[in-house]
XYZ file of N, CA and C in Angstrom:
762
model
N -60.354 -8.583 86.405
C -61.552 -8.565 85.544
C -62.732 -9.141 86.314
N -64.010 -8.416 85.953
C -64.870 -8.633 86.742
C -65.769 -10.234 86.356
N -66.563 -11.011 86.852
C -66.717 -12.328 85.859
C -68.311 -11.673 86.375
N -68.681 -11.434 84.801
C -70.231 -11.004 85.496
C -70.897 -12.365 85.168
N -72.059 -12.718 85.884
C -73.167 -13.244 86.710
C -74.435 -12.910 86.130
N -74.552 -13.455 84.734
C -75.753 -12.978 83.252
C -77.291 -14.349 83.792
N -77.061 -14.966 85.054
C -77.911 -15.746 85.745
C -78.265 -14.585 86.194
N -78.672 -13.524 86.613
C -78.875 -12.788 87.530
C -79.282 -11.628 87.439
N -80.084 -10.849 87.400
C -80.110 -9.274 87.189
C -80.443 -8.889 88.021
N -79.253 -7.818 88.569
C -79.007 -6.921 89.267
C -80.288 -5.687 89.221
N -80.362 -5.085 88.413
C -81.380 -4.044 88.030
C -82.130 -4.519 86.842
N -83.696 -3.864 86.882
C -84.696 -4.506 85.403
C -85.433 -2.804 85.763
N -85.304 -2.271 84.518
C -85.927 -0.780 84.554
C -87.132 -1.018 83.410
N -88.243 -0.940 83.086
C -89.379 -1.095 82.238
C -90.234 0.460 82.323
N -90.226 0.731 81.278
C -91.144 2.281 80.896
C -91.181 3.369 82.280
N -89.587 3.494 82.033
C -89.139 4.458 83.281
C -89.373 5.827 82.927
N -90.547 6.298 83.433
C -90.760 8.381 82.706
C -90.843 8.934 84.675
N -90.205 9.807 84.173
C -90.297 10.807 85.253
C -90.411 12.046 84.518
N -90.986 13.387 85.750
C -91.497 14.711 85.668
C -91.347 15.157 86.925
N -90.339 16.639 86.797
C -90.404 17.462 87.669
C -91.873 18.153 88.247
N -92.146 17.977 88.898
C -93.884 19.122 89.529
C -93.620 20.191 88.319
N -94.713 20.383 87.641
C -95.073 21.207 86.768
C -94.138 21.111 85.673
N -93.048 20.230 85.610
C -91.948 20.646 84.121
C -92.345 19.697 83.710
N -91.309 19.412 82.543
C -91.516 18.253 81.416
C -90.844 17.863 81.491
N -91.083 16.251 80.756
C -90.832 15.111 81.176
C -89.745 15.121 80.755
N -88.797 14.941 82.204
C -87.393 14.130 81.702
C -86.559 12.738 81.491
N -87.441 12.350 81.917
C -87.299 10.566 81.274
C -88.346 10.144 81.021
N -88.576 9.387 79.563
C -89.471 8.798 78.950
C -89.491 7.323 78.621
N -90.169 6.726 79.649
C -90.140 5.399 78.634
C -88.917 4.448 78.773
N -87.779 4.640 79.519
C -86.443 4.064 79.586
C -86.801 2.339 80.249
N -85.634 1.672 79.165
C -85.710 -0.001 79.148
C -84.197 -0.379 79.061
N -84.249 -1.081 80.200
C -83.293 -1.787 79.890
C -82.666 -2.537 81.758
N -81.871 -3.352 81.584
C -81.322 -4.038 82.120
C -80.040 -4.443 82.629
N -79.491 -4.789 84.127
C -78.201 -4.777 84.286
C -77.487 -6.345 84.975
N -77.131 -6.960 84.793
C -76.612 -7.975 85.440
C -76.200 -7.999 86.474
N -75.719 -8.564 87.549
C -74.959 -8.749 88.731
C -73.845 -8.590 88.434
N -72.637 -8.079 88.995
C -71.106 -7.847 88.815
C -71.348 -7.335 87.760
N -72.167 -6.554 86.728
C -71.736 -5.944 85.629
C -71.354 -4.455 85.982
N -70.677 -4.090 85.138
C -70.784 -2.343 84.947
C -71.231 -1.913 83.689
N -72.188 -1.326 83.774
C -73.126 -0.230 83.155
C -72.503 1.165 82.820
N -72.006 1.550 81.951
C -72.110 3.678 81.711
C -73.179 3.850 81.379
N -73.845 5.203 81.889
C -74.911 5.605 81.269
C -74.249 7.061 80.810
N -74.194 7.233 79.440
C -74.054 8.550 78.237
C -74.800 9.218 77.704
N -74.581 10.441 77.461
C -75.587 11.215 77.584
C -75.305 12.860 77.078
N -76.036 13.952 76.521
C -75.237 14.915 76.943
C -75.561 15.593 77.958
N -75.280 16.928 78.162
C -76.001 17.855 79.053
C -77.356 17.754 79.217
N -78.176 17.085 80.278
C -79.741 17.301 80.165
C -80.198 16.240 79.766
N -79.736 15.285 79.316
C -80.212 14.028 78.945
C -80.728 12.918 79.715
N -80.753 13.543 81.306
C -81.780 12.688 82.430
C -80.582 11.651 83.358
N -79.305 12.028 82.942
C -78.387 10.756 83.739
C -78.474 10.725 84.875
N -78.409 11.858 85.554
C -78.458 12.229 87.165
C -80.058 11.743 87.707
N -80.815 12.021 87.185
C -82.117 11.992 87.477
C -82.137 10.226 87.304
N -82.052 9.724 86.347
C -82.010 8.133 86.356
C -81.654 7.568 87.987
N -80.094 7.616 87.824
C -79.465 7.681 89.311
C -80.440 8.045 90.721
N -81.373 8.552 90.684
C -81.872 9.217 91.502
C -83.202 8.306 91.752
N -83.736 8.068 90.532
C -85.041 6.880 90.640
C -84.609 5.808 90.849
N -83.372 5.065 90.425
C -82.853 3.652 90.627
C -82.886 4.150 92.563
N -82.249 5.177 92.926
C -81.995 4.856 94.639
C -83.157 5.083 95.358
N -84.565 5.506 94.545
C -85.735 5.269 95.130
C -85.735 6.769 95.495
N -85.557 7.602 95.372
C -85.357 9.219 95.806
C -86.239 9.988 95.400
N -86.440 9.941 93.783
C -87.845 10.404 93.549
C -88.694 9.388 92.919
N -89.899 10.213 93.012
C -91.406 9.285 92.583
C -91.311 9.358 91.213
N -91.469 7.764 90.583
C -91.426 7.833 88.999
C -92.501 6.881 88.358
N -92.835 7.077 87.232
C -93.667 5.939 87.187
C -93.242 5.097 85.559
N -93.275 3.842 86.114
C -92.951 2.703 85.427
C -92.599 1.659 86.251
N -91.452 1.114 85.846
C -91.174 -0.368 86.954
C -89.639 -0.228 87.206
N -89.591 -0.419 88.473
C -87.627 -0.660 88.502
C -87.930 -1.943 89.485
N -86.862 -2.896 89.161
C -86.444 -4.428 90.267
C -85.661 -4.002 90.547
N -85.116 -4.584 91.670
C -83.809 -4.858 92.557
C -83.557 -5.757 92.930
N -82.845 -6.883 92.095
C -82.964 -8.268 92.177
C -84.236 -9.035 92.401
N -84.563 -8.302 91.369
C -86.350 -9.347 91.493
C -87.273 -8.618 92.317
N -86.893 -7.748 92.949
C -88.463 -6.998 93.955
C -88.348 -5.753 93.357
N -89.419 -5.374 93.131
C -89.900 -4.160 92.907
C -90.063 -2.944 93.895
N -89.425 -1.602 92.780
C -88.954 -0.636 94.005
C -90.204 0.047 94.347
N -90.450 0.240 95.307
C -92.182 1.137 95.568
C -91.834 1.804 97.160
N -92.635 2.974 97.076
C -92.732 3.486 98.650
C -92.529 2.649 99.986
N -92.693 1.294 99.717
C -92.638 0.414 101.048
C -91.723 -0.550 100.770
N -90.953 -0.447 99.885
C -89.760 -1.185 99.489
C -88.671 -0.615 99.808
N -89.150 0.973 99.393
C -87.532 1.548 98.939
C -86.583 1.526 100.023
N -86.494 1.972 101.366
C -85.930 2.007 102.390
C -85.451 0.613 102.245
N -85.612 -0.956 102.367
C -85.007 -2.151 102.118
C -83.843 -1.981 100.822
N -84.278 -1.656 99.732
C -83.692 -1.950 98.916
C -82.829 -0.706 98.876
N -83.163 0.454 99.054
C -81.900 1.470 99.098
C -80.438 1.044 100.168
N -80.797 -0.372 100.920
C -79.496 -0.675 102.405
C -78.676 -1.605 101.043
N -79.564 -1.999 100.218
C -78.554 -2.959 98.933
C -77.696 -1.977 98.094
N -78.077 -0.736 98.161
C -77.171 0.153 97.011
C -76.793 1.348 97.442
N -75.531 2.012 97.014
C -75.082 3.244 97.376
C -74.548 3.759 96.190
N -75.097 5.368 96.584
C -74.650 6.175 95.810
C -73.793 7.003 95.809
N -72.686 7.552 95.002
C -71.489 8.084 94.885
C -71.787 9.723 94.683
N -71.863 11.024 94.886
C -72.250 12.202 94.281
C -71.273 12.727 93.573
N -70.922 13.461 92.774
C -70.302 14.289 91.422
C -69.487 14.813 92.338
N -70.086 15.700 93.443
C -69.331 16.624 94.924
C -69.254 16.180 95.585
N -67.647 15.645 96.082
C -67.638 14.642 97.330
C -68.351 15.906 99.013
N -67.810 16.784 98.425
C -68.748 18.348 99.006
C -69.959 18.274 99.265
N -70.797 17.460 98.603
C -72.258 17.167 99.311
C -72.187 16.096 99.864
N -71.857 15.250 99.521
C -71.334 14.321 100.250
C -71.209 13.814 101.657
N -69.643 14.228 101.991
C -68.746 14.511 103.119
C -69.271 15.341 104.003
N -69.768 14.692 105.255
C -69.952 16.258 106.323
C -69.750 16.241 107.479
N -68.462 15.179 107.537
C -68.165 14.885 109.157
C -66.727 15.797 109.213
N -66.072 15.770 110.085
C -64.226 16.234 109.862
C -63.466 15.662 109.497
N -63.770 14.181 109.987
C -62.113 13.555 110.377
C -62.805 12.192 108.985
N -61.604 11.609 108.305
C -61.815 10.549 107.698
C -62.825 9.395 108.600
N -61.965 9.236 109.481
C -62.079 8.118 110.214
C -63.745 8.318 110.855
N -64.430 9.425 111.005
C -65.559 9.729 111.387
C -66.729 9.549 110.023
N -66.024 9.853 109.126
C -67.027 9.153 107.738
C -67.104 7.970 107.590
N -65.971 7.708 107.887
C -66.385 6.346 107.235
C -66.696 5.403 108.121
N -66.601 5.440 109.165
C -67.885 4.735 110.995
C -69.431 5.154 110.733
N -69.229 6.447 110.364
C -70.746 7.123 110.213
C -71.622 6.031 109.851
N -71.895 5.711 108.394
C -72.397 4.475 107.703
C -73.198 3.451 109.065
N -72.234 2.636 109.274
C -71.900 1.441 110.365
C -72.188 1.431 111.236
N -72.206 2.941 112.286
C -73.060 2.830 113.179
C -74.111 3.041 113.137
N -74.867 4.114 112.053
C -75.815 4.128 112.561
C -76.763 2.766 111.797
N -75.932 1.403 111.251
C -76.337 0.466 110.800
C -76.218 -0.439 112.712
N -75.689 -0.158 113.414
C -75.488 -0.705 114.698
C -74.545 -1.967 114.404
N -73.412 -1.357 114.011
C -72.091 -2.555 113.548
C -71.525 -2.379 114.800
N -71.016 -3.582 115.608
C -70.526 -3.548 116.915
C -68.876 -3.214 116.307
N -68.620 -2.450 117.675
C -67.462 -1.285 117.507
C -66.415 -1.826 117.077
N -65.618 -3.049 117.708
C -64.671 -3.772 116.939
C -64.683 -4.144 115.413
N -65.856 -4.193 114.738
C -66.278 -4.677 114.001
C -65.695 -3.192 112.436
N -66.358 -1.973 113.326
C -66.124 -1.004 112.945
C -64.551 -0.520 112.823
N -63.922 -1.058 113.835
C -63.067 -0.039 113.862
C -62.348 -1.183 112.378
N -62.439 -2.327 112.428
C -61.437 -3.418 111.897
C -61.636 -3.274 110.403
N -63.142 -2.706 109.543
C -63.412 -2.222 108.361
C -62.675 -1.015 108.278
N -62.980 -0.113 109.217
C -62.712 1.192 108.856
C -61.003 1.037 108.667
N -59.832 0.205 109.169
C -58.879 0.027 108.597
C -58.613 -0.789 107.218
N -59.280 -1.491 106.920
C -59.397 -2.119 105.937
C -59.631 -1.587 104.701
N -60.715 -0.579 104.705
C -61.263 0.198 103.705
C -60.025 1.411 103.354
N -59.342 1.850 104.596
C -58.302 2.765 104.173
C -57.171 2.078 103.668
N -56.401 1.157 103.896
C -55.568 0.208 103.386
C -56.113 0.152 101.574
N -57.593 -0.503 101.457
C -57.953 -0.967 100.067
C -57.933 0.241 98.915
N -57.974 1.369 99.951
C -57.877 2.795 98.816
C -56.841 3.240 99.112
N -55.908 2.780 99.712
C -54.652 3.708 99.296
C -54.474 4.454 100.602
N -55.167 4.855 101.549
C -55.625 5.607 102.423
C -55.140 5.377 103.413
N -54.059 4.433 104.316
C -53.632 4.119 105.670
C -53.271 5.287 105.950
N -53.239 6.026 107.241
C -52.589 6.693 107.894
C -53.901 8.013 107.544
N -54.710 8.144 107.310
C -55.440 9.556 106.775
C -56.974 9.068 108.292
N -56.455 8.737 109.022
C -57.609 8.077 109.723
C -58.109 9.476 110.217
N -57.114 10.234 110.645
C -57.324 11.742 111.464
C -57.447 12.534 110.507
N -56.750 12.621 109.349
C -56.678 13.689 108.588
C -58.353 14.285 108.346
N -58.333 16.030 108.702
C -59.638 16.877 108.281
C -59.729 16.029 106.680
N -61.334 16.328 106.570
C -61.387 15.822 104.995
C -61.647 17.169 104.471
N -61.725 18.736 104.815
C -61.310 19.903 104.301
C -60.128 19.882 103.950
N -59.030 19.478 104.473
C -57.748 19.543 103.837
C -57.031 18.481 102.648
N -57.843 17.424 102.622
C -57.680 16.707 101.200
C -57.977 17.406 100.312
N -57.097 16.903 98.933
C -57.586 17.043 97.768
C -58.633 16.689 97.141
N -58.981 17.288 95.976
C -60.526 17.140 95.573
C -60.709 15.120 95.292
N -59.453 14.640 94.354
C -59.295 13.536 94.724
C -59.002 12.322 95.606
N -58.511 13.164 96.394
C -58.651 12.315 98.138
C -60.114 12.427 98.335
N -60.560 13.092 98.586
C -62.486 13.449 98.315
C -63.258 12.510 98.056
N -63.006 12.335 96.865
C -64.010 11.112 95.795
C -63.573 9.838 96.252
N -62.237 9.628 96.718
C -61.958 7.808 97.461
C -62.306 8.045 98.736
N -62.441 8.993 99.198
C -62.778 8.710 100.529
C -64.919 8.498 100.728
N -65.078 9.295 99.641
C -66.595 9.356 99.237
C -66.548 7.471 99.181
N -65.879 7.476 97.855
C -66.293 6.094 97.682
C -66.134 4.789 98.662
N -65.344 5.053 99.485
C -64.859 4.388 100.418
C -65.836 4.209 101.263
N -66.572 5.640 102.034
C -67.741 5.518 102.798
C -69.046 4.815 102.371
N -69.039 4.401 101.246
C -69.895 3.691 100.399
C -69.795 2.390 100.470
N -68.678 1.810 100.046
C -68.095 0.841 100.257
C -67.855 -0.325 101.532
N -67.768 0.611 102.009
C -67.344 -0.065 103.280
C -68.889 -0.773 103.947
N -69.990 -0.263 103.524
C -71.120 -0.751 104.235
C -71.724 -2.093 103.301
N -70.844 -2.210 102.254
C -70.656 -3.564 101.201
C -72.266 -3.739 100.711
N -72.700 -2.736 99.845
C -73.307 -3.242 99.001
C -73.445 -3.436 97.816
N -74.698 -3.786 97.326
C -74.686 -4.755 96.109
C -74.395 -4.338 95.218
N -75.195 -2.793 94.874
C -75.243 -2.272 94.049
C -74.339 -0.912 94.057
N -73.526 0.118 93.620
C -73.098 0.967 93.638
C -73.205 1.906 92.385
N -73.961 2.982 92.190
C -74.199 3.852 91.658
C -73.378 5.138 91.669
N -72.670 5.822 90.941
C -71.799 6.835 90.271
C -72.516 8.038 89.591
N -72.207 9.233 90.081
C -72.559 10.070 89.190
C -71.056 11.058 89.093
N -70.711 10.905 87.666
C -69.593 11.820 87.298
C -68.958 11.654 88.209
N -68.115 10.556 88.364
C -66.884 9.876 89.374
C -65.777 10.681 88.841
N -64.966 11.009 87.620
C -64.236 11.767 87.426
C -64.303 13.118 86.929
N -65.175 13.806 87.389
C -65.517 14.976 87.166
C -64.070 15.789 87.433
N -63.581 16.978 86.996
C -62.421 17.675 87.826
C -61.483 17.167 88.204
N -61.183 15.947 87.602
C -60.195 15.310 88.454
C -58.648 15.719 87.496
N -57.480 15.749 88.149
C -56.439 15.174 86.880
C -55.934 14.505 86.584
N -55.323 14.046 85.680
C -54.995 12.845 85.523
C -54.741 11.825 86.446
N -53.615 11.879 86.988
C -53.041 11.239 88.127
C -54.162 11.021 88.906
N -54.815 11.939 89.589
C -55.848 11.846 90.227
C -57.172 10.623 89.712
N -57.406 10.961 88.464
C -58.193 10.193 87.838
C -57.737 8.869 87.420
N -56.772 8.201 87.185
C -56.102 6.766 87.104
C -56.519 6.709 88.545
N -55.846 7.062 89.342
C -55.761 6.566 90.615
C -57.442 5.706 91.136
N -58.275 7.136 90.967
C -59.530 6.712 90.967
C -60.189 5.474 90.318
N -60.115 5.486 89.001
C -60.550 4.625 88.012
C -59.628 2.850 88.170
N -58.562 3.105 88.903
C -57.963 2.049 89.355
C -59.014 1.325 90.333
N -58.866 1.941 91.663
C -59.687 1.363 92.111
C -61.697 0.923 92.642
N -61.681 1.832 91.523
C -63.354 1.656 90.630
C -63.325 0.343 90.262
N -61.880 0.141 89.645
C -62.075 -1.501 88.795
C -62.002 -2.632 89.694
N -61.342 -2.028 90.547
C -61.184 -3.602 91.494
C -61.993 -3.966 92.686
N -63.563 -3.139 92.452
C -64.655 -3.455 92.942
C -65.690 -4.494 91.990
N -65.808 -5.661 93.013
C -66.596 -6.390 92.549
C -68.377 -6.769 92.355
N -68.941 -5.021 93.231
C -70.090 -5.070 92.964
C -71.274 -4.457 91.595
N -71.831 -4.612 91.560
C -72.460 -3.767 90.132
C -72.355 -2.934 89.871
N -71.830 -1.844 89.049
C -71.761 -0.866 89.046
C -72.603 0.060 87.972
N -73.169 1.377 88.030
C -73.798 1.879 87.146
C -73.437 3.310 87.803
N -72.956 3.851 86.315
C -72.028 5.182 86.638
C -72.182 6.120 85.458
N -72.727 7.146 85.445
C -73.588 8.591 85.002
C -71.840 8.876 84.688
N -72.272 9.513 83.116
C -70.576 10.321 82.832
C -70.862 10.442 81.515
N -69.663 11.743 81.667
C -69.357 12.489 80.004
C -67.933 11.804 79.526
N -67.547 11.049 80.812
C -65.830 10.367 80.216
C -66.039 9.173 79.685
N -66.019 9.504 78.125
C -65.826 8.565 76.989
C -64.786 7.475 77.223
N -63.702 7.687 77.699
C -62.673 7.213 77.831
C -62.741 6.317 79.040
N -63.232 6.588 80.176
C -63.920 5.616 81.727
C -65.139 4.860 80.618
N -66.071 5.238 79.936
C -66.517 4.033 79.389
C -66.020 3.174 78.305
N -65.031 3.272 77.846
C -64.747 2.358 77.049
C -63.503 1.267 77.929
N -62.829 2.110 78.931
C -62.133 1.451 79.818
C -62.943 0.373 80.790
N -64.023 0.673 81.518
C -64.641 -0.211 82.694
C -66.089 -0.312 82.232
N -66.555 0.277 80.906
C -68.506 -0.293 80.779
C -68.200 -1.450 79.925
N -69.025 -2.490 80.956
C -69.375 -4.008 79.640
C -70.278 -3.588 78.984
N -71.344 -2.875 79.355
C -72.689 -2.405 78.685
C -72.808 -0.935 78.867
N -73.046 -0.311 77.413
C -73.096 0.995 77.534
C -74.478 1.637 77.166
N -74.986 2.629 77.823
C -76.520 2.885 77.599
C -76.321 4.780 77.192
N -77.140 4.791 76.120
C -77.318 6.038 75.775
C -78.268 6.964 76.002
N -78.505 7.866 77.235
C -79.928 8.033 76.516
C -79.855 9.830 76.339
N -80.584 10.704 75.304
C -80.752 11.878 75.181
C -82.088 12.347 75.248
N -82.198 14.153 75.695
C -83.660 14.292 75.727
C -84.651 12.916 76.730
N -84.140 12.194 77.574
C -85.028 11.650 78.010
C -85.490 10.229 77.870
N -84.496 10.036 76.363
C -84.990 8.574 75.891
C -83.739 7.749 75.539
N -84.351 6.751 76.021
C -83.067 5.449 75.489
C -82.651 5.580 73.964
N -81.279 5.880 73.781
C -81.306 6.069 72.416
C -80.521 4.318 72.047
N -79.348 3.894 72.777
C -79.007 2.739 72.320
C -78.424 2.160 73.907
N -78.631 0.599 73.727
C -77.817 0.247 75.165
C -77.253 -1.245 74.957
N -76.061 -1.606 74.874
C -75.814 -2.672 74.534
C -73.864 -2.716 75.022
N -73.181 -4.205 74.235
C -71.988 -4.171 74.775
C -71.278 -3.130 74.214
N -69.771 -3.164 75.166
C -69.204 -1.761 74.725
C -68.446 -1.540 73.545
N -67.926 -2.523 72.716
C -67.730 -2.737 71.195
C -68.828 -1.912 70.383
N -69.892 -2.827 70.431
C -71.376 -2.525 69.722
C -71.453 -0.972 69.802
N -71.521 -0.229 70.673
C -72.101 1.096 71.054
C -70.898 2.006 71.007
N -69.720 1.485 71.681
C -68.608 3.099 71.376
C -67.825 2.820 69.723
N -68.396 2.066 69.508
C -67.338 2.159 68.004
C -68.295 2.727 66.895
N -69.713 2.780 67.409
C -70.580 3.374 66.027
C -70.349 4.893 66.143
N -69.661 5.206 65.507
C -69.545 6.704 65.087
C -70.771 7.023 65.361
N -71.415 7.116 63.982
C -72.795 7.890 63.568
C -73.719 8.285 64.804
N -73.922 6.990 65.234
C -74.743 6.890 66.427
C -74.329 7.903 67.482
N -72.816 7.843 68.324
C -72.707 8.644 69.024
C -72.663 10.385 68.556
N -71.877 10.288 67.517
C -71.924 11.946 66.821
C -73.374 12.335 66.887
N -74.103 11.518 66.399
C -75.920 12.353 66.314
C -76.371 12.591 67.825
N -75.535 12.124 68.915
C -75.995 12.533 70.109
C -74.823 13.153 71.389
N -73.989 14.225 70.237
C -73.545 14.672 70.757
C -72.208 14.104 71.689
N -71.761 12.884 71.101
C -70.993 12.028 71.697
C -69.852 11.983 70.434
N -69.051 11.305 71.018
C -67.767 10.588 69.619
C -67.250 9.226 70.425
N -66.492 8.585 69.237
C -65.741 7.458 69.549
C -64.653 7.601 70.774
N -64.022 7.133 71.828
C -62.914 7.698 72.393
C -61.914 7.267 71.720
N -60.739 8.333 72.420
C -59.438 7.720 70.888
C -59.042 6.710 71.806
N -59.196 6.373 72.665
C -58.251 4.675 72.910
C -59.265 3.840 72.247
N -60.523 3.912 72.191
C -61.295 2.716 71.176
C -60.215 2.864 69.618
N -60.540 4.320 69.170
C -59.966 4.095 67.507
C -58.677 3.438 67.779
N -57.630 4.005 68.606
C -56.820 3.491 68.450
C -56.162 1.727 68.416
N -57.317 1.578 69.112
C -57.255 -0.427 69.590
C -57.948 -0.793 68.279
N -59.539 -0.065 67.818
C -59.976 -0.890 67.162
C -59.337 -0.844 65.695
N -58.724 0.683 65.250
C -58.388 0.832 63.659
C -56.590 1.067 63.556
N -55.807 0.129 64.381
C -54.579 0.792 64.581
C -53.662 1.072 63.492
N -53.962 1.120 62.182
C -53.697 1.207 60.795
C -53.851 2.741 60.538
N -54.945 2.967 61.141
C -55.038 4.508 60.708
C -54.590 5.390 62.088
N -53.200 4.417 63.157
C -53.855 5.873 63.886
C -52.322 6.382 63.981
C-alpha cells in the first residue's frame, strides 16, 4: 500500500481549457489536485478530454490556465525541466517501442540522459528482474505479446525513476492474465500516478482519488468510496458502479 504524502502536491491544475486550432473546446475550466505517492483515475467516456488532459499535464500541447509540478509552474521555459520529473505510458506500446531488442529500450532513456554505462547496464537488470522480465534482455520486442509490450513500455519509463508517471489506457486489450499481471505491478510503484481509463474495475482497485470529467468538464473528483459508489452520478455520465465495489460495499444483495 502506497502511504501517500497529503504535505505535498504532486500536481495543482486551475482553469485548465484547451482547443484544437480551429475546433472546440475540449477541456474547459478543469480543477483539481494530486498529492505525492497518490494515484489519481481520470473517467470519462469516449471524448471526454482524458487523453488530451494527459497531454497538457506532460507539457505537449499549449493550454491555457495553470498546471504546477510540485510548486513550479508548467510554461514554454519550464516544460523541458519538468517533463525529466514525469513519464508517460501510451495506450500502444506500438507507438511507443521503436528500438528491437528489450535491452536497447530500455538503455535508450539513460543514455541519452548520459547515465555512465555500468550504471546502465546494472538498472537495465534490475528493471527486468522488477517486471518479471529476466532473461528477455535480447528478446525482439516484435515478438512479445501485446502484454509483454505494456511492461516493457512501462519499464522504459520507469527505469529513468520519475516522479510523476502518467497512464493512458494501461489495460486496454489486455486479458485477463495479462491484465492482473500488469495491474500487479502498477501497484507496487511508489511514484504518483495518474492514469486515463474506461476500467472501472483498475479504478476502484488502485485510484485513492477518482476524477470525472465529460464533454470537457470536471464533473466530480474526490476519494474512491465517495465517487465509484454514487450510482446516479456515474450512470448520468455514461459510467456505472464496478461489481467488485457492489460486491464489497452491498454484500447482502449480491
Amino acid at each position: 500500500m502506497v502511504v501517500v504524502n497529503n504535505s505535498e502536491t504532486a500536481v495543482e491544475v486551475k482553469g485548465l481549457s484547451f482547443s484544437y486550432p480551429e475546433g472546440p473546446e475540449v477541456l474547459r475550466g478543469i480543477n483539481f489536485s494530486v498529492a505525492r505517492g497518490e494515484t489519481a483515475v481520470i473517467l470519462g467516456p469516449n471524448g471526454a478530454g482524458k487523453s488530451t488532459l494527459c497531454l497538457c499535464l506532460m507539457g505537449i500541447f499549449s493550454f491555457q490556465g495553470i498546471i504546477k509540478i510540485f510548486g513550479q509552474e508548467l510554461t514554454p521555459k519550464t516544460a523541458r525541466h519538468l517533463r525529466s520529473r514525469m513519464g508517460l505510458v501510451f495506450q500502444d506500446p506500438n507507438d511507443q517501442l521503436f528500438l528491437p531488442r528489450v535491452k536497447d529500450e530500455l538503455a535508450f532513456g539513460p543514455l541519452n540522459q548520459a547515465w555512465p554505462e555500468e550504471k546502465i547496464e546494472q538498472k537495465v537488470k534490475e528493471i527486468l528482474s522488477k517486471f518479471g522480465l529476466s532473461g528477455y534482455d535480447h528478446r525482439l520486442i516484435s515478438h512479445l505479446s501485446l502484454g509483454e509490450k505494456k511492461k516493457v513500455a512501462l519499464a522504459a519509463v520507469v527505469i529513468l525513476e520519475p516522479d510523476i508517471i502518467l497512464l493512458d489506457e494501461p489495460t486496454a486489450s489486455l486479458d485477463y492474465r495479462s491484465r492482473r499481471n500488469f495491474l500487479h505491478h502498477l501497484a507496487s510503484l511508489n511514484q504518483t500516478k495518474i492514469i486515463a481509463t474506461h476500467d472501472l474495475e483498475l479504478a476502484w482497485e488502485l485510484g485513492q482519488q477518482i476524477i470525472i470529467i465529460d464533454q470537457g468538464r470536471l464533473i466530480a473528483s474526490g476519494p474512491r468510496n465517495k465517487v465509484l459508489l454514487n450510482e446516479r452520478l456515474l450512470q448520468n455520465h455514461g459510467l456505472d458502479v464496478p461489481l467488485t465495489a457492489r460486491l464489497r460495499a452491498w454484500p447482502k444483495n449480491s
